[in-house]
PDB file of C-alpha atoms in Angstrom:
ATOM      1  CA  UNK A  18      -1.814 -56.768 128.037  1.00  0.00           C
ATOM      2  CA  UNK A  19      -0.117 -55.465 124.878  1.00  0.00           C
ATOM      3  CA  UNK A  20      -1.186 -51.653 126.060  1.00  0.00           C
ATOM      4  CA  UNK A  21      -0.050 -52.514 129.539  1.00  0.00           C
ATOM      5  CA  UNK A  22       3.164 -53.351 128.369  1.00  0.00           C
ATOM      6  CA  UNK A  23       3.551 -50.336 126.213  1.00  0.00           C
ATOM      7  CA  UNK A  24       2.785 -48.176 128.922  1.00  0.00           C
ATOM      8  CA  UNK A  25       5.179 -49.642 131.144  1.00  0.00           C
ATOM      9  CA  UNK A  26       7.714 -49.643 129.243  1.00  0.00           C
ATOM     10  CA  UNK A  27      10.378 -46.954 130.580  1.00  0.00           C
ATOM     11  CA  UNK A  28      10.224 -49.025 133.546  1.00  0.00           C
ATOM     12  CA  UNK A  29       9.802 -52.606 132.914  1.00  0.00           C
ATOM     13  CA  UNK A  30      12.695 -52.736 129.425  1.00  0.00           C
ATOM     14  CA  UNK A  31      15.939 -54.159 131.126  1.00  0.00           C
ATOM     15  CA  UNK A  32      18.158 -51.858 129.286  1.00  0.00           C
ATOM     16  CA  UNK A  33      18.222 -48.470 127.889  1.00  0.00           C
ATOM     17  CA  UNK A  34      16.440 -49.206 123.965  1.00  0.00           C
ATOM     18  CA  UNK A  35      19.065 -46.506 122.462  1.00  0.00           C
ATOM     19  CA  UNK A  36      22.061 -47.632 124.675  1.00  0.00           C
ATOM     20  CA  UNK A  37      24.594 -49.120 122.404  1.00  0.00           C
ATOM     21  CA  UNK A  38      26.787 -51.929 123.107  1.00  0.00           C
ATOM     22  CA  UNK A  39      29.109 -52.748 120.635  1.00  0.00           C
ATOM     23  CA  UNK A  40      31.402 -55.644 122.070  1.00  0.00           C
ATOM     24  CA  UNK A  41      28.275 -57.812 122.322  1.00  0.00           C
ATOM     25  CA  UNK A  42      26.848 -56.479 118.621  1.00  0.00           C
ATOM     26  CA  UNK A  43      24.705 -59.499 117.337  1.00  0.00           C
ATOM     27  CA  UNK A  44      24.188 -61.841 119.990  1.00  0.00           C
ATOM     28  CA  UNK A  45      21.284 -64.216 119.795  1.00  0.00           C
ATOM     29  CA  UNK A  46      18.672 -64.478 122.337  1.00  0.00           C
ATOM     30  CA  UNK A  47      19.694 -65.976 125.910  1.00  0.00           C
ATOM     31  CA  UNK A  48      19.396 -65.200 129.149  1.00  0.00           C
ATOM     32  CA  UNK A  49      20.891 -61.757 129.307  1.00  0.00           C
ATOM     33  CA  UNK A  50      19.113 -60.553 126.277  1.00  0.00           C
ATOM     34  CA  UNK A  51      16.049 -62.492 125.770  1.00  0.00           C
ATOM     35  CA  UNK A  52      15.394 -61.426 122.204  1.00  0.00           C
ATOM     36  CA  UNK A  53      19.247 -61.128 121.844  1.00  0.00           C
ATOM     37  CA  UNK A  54      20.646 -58.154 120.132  1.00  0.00           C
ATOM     38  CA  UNK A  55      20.702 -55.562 117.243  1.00  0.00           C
ATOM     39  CA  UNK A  56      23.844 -54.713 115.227  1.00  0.00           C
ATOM     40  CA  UNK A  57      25.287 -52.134 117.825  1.00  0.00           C
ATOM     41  CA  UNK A  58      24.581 -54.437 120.605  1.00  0.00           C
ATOM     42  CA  UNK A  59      21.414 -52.880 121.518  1.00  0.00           C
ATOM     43  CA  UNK A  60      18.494 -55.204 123.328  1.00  0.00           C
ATOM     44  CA  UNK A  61      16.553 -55.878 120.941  1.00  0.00           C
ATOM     45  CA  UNK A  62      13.785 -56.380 123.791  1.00  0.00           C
ATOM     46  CA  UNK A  63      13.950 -53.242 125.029  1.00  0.00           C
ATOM     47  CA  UNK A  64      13.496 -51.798 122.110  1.00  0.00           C
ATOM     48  CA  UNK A  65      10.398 -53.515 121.078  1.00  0.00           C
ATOM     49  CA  UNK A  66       9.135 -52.048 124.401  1.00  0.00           C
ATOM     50  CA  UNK A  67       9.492 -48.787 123.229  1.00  0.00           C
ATOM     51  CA  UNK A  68       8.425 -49.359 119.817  1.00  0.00           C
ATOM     52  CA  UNK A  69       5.017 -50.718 120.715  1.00  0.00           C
ATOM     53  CA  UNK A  70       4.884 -47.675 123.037  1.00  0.00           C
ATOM     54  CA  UNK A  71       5.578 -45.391 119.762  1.00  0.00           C
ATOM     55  CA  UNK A  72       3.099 -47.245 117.548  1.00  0.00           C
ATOM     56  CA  UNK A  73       0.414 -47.288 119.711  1.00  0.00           C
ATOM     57  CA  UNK A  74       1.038 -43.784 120.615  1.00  0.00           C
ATOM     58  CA  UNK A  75       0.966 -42.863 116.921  1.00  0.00           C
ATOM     59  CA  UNK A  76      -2.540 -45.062 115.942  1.00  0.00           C
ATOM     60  CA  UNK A  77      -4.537 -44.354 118.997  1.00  0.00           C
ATOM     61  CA  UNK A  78      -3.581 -40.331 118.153  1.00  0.00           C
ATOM     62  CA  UNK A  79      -4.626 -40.789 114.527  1.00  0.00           C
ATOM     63  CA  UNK A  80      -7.448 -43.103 114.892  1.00  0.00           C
ATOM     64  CA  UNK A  81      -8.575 -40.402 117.535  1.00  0.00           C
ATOM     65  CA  UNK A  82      -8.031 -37.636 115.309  1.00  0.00           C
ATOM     66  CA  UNK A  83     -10.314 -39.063 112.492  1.00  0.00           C
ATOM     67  CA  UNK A  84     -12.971 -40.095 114.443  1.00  0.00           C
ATOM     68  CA  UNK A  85     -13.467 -36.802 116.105  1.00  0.00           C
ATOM     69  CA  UNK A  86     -13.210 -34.712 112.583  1.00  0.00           C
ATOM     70  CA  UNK A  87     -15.276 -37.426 110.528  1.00  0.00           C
ATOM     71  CA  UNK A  88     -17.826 -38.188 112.728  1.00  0.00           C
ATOM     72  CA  UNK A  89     -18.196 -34.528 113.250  1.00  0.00           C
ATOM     73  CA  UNK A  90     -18.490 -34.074 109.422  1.00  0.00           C
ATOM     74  CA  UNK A  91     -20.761 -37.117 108.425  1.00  0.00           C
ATOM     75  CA  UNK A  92     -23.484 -36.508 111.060  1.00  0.00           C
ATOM     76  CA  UNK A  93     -24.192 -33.250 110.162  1.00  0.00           C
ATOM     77  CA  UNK A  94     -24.321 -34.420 106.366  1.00  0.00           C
ATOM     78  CA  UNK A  95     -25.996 -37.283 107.167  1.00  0.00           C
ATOM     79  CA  UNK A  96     -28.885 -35.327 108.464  1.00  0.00           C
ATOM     80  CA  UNK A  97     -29.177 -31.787 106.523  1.00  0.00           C
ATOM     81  CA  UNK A  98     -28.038 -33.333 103.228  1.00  0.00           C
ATOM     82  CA  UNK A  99     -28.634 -31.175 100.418  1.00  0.00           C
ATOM     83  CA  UNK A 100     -25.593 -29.787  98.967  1.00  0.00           C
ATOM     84  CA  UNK A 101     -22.932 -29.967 101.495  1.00  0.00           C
ATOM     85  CA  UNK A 102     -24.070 -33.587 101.662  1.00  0.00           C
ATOM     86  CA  UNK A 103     -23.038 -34.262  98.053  1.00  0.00           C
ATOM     87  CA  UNK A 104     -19.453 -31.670  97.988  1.00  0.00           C
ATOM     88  CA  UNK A 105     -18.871 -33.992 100.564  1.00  0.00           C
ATOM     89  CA  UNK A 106     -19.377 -36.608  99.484  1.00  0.00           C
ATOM     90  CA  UNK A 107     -17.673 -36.039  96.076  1.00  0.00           C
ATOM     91  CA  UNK A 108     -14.340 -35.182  98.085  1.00  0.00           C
ATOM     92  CA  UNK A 109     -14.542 -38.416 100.026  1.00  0.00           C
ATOM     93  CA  UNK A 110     -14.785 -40.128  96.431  1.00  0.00           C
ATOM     94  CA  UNK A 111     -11.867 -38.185  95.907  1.00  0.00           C
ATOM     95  CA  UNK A 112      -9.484 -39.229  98.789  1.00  0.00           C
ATOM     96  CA  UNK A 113     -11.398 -43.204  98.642  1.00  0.00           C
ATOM     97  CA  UNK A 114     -10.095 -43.261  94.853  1.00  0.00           C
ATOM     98  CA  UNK A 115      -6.657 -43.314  95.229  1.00  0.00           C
ATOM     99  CA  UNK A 116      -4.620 -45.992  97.338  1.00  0.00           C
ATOM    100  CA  UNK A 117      -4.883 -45.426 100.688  1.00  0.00           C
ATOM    101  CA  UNK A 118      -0.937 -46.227 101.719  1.00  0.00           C
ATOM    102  CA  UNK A 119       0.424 -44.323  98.313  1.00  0.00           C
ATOM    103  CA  UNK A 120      -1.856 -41.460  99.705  1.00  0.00           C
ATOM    104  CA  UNK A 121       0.344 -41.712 103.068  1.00  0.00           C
ATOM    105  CA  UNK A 122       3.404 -42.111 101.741  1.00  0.00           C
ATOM    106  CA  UNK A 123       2.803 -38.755  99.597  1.00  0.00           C
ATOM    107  CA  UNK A 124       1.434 -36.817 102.507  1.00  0.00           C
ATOM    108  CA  UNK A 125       4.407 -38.117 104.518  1.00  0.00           C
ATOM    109  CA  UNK A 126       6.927 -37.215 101.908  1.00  0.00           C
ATOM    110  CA  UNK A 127       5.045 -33.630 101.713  1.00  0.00           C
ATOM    111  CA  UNK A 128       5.263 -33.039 105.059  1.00  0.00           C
ATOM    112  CA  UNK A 129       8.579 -34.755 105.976  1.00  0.00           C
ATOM    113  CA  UNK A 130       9.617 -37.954 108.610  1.00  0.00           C
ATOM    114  CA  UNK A 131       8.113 -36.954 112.135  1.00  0.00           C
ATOM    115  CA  UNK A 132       5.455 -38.490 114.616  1.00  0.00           C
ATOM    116  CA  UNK A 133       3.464 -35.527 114.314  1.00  0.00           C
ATOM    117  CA  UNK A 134       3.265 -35.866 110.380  1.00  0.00           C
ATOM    118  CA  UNK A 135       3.004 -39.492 110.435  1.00  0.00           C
ATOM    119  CA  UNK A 136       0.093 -39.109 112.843  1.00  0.00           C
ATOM    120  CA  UNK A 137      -1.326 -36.666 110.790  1.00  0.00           C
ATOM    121  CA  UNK A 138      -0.915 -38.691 107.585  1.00  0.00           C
ATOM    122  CA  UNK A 139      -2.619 -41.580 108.587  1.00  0.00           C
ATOM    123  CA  UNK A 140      -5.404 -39.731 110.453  1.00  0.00           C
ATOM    124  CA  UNK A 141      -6.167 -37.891 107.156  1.00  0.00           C
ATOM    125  CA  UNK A 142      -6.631 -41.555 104.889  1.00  0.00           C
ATOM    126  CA  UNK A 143      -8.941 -42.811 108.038  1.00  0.00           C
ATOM    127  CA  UNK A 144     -10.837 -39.755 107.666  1.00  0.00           C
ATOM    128  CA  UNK A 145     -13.376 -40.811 104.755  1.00  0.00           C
ATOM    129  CA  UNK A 146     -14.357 -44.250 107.195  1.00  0.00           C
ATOM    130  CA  UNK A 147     -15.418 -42.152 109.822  1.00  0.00           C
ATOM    131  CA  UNK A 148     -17.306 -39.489 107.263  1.00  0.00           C
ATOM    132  CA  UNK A 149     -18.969 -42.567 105.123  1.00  0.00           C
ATOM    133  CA  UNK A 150     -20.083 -44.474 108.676  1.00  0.00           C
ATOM    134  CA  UNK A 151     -21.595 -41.694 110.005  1.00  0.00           C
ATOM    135  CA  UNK A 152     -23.367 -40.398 107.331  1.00  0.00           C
ATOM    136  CA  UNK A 153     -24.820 -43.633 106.523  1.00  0.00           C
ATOM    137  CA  UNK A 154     -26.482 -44.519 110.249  1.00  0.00           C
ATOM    138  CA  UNK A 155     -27.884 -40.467 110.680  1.00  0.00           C
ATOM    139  CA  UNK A 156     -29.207 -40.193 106.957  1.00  0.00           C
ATOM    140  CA  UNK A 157     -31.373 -43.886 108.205  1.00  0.00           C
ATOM    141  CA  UNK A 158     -32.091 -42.166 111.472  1.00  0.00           C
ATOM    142  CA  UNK A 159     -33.068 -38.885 110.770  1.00  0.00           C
ATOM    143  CA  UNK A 160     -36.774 -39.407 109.725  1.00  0.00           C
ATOM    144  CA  UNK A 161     -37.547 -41.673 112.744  1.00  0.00           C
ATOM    145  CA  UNK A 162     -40.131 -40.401 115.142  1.00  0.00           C
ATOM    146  CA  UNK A 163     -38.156 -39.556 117.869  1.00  0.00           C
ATOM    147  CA  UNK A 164     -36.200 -37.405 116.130  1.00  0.00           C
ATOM    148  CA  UNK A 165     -39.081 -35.622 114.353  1.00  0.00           C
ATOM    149  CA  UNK A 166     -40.458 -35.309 117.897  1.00  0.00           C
ATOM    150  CA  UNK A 167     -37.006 -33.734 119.395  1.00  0.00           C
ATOM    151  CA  UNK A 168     -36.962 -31.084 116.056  1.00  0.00           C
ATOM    152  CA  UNK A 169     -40.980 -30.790 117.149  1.00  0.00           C
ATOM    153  CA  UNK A 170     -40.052 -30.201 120.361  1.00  0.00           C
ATOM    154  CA  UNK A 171     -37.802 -26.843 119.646  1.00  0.00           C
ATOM    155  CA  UNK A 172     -34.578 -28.485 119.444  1.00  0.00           C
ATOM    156  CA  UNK A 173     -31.702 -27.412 117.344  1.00  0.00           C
ATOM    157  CA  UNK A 174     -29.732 -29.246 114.543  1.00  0.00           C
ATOM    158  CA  UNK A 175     -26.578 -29.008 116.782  1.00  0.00           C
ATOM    159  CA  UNK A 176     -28.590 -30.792 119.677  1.00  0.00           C
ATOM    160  CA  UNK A 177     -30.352 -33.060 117.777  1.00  0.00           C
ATOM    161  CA  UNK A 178     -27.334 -34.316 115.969  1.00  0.00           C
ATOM    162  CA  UNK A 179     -25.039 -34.390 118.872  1.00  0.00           C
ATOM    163  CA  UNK A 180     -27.694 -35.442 122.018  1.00  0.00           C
ATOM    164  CA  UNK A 181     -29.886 -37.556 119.914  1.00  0.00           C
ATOM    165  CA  UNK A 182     -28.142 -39.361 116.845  1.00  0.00           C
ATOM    166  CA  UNK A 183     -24.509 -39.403 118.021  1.00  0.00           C
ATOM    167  CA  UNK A 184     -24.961 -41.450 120.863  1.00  0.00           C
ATOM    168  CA  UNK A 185     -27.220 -43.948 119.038  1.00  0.00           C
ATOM    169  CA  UNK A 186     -24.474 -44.550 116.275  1.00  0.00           C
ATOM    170  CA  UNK A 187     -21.541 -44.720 118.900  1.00  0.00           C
ATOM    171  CA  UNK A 188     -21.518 -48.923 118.563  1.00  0.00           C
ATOM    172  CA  UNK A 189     -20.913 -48.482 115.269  1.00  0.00           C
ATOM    173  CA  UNK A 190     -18.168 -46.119 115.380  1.00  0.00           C
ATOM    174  CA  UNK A 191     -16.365 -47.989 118.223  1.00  0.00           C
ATOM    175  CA  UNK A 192     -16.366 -51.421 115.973  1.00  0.00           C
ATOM    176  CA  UNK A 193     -14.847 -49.549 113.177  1.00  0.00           C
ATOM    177  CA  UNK A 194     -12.758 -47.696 115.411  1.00  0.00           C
ATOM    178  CA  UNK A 195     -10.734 -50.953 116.729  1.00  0.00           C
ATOM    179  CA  UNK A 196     -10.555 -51.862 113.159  1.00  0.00           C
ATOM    180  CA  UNK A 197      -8.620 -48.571 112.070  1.00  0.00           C
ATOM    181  CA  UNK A 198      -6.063 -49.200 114.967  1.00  0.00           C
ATOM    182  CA  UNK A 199      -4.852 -52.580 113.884  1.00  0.00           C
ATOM    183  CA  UNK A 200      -4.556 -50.536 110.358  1.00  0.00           C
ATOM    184  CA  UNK A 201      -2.921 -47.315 111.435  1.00  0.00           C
ATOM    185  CA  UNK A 202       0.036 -49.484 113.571  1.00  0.00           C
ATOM    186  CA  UNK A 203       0.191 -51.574 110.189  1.00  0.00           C
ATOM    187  CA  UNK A 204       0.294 -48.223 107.754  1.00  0.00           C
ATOM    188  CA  UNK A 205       3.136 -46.728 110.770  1.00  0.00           C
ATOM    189  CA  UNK A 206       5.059 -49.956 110.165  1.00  0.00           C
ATOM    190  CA  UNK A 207       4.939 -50.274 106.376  1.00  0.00           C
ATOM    191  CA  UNK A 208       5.897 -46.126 106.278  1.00  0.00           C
ATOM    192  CA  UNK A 209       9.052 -46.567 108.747  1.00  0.00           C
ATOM    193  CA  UNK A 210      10.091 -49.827 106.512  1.00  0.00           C
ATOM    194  CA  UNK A 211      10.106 -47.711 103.731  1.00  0.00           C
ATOM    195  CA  UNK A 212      11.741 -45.033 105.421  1.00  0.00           C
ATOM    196  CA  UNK A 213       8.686 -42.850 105.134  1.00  0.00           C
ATOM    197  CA  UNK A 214       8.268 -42.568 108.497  1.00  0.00           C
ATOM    198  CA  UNK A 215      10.333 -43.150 111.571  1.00  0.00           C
ATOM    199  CA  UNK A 216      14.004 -42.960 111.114  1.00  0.00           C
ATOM    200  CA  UNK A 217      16.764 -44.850 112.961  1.00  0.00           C
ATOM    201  CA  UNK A 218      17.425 -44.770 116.128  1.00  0.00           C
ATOM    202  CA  UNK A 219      14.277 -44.409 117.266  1.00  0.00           C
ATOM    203  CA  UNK A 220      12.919 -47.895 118.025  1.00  0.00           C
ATOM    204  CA  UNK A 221       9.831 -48.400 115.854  1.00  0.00           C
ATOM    205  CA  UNK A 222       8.456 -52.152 114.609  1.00  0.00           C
ATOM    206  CA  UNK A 223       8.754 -51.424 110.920  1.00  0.00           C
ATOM    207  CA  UNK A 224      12.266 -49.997 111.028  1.00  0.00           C
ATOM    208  CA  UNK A 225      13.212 -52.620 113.142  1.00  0.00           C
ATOM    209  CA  UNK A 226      12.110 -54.896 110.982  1.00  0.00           C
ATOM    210  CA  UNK A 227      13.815 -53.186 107.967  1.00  0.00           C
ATOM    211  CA  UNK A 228      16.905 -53.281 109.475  1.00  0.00           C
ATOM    212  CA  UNK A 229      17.069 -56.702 110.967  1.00  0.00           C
ATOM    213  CA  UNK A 230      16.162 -57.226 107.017  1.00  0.00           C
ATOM    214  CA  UNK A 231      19.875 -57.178 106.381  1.00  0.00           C
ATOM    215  CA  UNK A 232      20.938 -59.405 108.608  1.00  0.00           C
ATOM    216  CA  UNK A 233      18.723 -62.288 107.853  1.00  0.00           C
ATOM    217  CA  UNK A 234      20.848 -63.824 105.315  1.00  0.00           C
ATOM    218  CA  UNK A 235      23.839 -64.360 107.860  1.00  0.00           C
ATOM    219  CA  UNK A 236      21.181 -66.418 110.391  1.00  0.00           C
ATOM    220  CA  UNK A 237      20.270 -63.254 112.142  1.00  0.00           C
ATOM    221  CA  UNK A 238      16.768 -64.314 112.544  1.00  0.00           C
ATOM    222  CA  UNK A 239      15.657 -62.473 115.621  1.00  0.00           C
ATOM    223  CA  UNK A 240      16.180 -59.249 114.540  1.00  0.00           C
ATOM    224  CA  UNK A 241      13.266 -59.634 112.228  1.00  0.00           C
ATOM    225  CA  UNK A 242      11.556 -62.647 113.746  1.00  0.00           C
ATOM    226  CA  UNK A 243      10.405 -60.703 117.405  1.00  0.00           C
ATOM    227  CA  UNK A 244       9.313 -57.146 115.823  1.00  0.00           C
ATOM    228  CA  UNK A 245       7.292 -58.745 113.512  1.00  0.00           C
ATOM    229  CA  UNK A 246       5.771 -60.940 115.540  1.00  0.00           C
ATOM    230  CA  UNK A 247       4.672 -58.753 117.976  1.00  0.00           C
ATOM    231  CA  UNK A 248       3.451 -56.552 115.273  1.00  0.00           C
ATOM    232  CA  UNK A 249       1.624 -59.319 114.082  1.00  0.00           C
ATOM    233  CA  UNK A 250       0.186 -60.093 117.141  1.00  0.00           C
ATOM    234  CA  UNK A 251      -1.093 -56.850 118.138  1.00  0.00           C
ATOM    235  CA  UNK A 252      -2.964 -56.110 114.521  1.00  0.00           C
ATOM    236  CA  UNK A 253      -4.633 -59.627 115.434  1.00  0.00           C
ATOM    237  CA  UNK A 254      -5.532 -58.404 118.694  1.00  0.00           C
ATOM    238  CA  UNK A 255      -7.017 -54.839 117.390  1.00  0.00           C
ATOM    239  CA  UNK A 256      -9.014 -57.436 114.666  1.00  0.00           C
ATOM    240  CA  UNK A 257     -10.235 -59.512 117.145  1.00  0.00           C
ATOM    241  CA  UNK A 258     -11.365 -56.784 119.472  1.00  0.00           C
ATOM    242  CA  UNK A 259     -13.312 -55.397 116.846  1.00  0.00           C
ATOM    243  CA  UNK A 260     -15.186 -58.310 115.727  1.00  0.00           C
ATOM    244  CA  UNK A 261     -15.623 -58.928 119.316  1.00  0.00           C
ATOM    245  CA  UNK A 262     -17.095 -55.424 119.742  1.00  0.00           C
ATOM    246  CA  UNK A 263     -19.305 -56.061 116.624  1.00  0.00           C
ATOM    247  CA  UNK A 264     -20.537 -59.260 118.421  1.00  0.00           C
ATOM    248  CA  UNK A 265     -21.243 -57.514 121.734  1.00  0.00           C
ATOM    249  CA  UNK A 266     -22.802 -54.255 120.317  1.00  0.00           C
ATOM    250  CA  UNK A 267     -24.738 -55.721 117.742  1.00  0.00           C
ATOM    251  CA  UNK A 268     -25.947 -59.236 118.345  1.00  0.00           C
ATOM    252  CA  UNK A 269     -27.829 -59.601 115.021  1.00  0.00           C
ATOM    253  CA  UNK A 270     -24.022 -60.169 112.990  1.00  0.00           C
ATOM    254  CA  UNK A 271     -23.638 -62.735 115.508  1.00  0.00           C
ATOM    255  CA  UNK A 272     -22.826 -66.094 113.162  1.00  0.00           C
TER     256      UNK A 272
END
């Protein structure tokens, strides 16, 4: 539901989520603005619309771009080891020891306040995840039978790794997969709050949030209250999908 509505949301938003509107600045929710209105009489609605749009569009893009690169990385370490098993491994100790969101906000800072660089940001702390899962499931794969039998059988590390292992570890890359989106929307949020990441006026959860920040001691409570609630909601949701996921794919965690 939440991706539906972020999908649809150029068409489904009742107003324009950048249109301002000054005479009716601050009005709280009611019929003609549900989730009432921001400080320049914007609909505060509309522009959670668009803001989930944005944040999904940024996770789903980093969460993609991590799994592709570290997956890549850890299967092939997982199952020549050797040296480039252990450089990479020391490197992923590397990037694991310092905090993940002071990482981000340094990378962000480095690079500068875009999409692009906030998508690359996060993708590069969910990087080590992907590198540390896959490793892990090939390195206790890679001695079974059947894939002494496909290297017996004239087949190449590239195939091996990529027609054999990959698609036996894929369960466990899609469980931790949900997991990183519920984390990348949250590390998009905290950056824009911060103003690390998106700036005003795009409509984004965390600036939205930051903003309505100001207003909450004068009883603006909505301006805060319906960005971070859906935010809320849709971590929960990306949570619950992947311990659903877990449960389906793996029946033994079942409790």
């Amino acid at each position: 539901m939440l991706a539906f509505l972020a999908l649809t949301a150029p068409w489904i938003s009742p107003y324009d989520p950048l249109a301002s509107d000054v005479p009716h600045a601050l009005q709280a929710p009611g019929p003609h603005h549900w989730f009432g209105t921001d400080e320049l009489g914007r609909d505060v609605l509309s522009r959670v619309l668009a803001a989930g749009r944005l944040d999904l569009t940024i996770a789903v893009s980093a969460v993609s771009l991590s799994l592709a690169a570290g997956v890549t990385v850890g299967c092939f370490c997982g199952y020549l080891g050797g040296r480039l098993d252990r450089l990479v491994g020391r490197v992923v100790d590397v990037l694991t020891a310092f905090p993940l969101f002071v990482l981000a906000m340094a990378l962000v800072a480095a690079l500068g306040n875009s999409v692009e660089n906030l998508i690359y940001a996060t993708a590069i702390i969910n990087f080590p995840f992907y590198i540390r899962v896959a490793r892990a499931e090939v390195a206790a794969r890679r001695h079974l039978g059947w894939v002494e039998a496909a290297h017996l059988s004239g087949n190449g590390t590239s195939r091996i790794v990529i027609a054999f292992l990959l698609p036996n570890i894929l369960p466990t890359v899609a469980i931790q997969a949900s997991l990183n989106l519920g984390w990348a929307i949250l590390n998009a949020a905290g950056l824009s709050f911060l103003g690390l990441g998106i700036t005003v006026p795009t409509p984004e959860w965390g600036v939205m949030v930051a903003n309505g920040a100001h207003f909450m001691s004068s009883g603006r409570w909505w301006l805060v209250l319906f960005p971070g609630s859906v935010l809320m909601l849709t971590i929960l949701c990306f949570n619950l999908l992947g311990d659903g996921l877990r449960d389906l794919l793996d029946p033994r965690t079942r409790t």
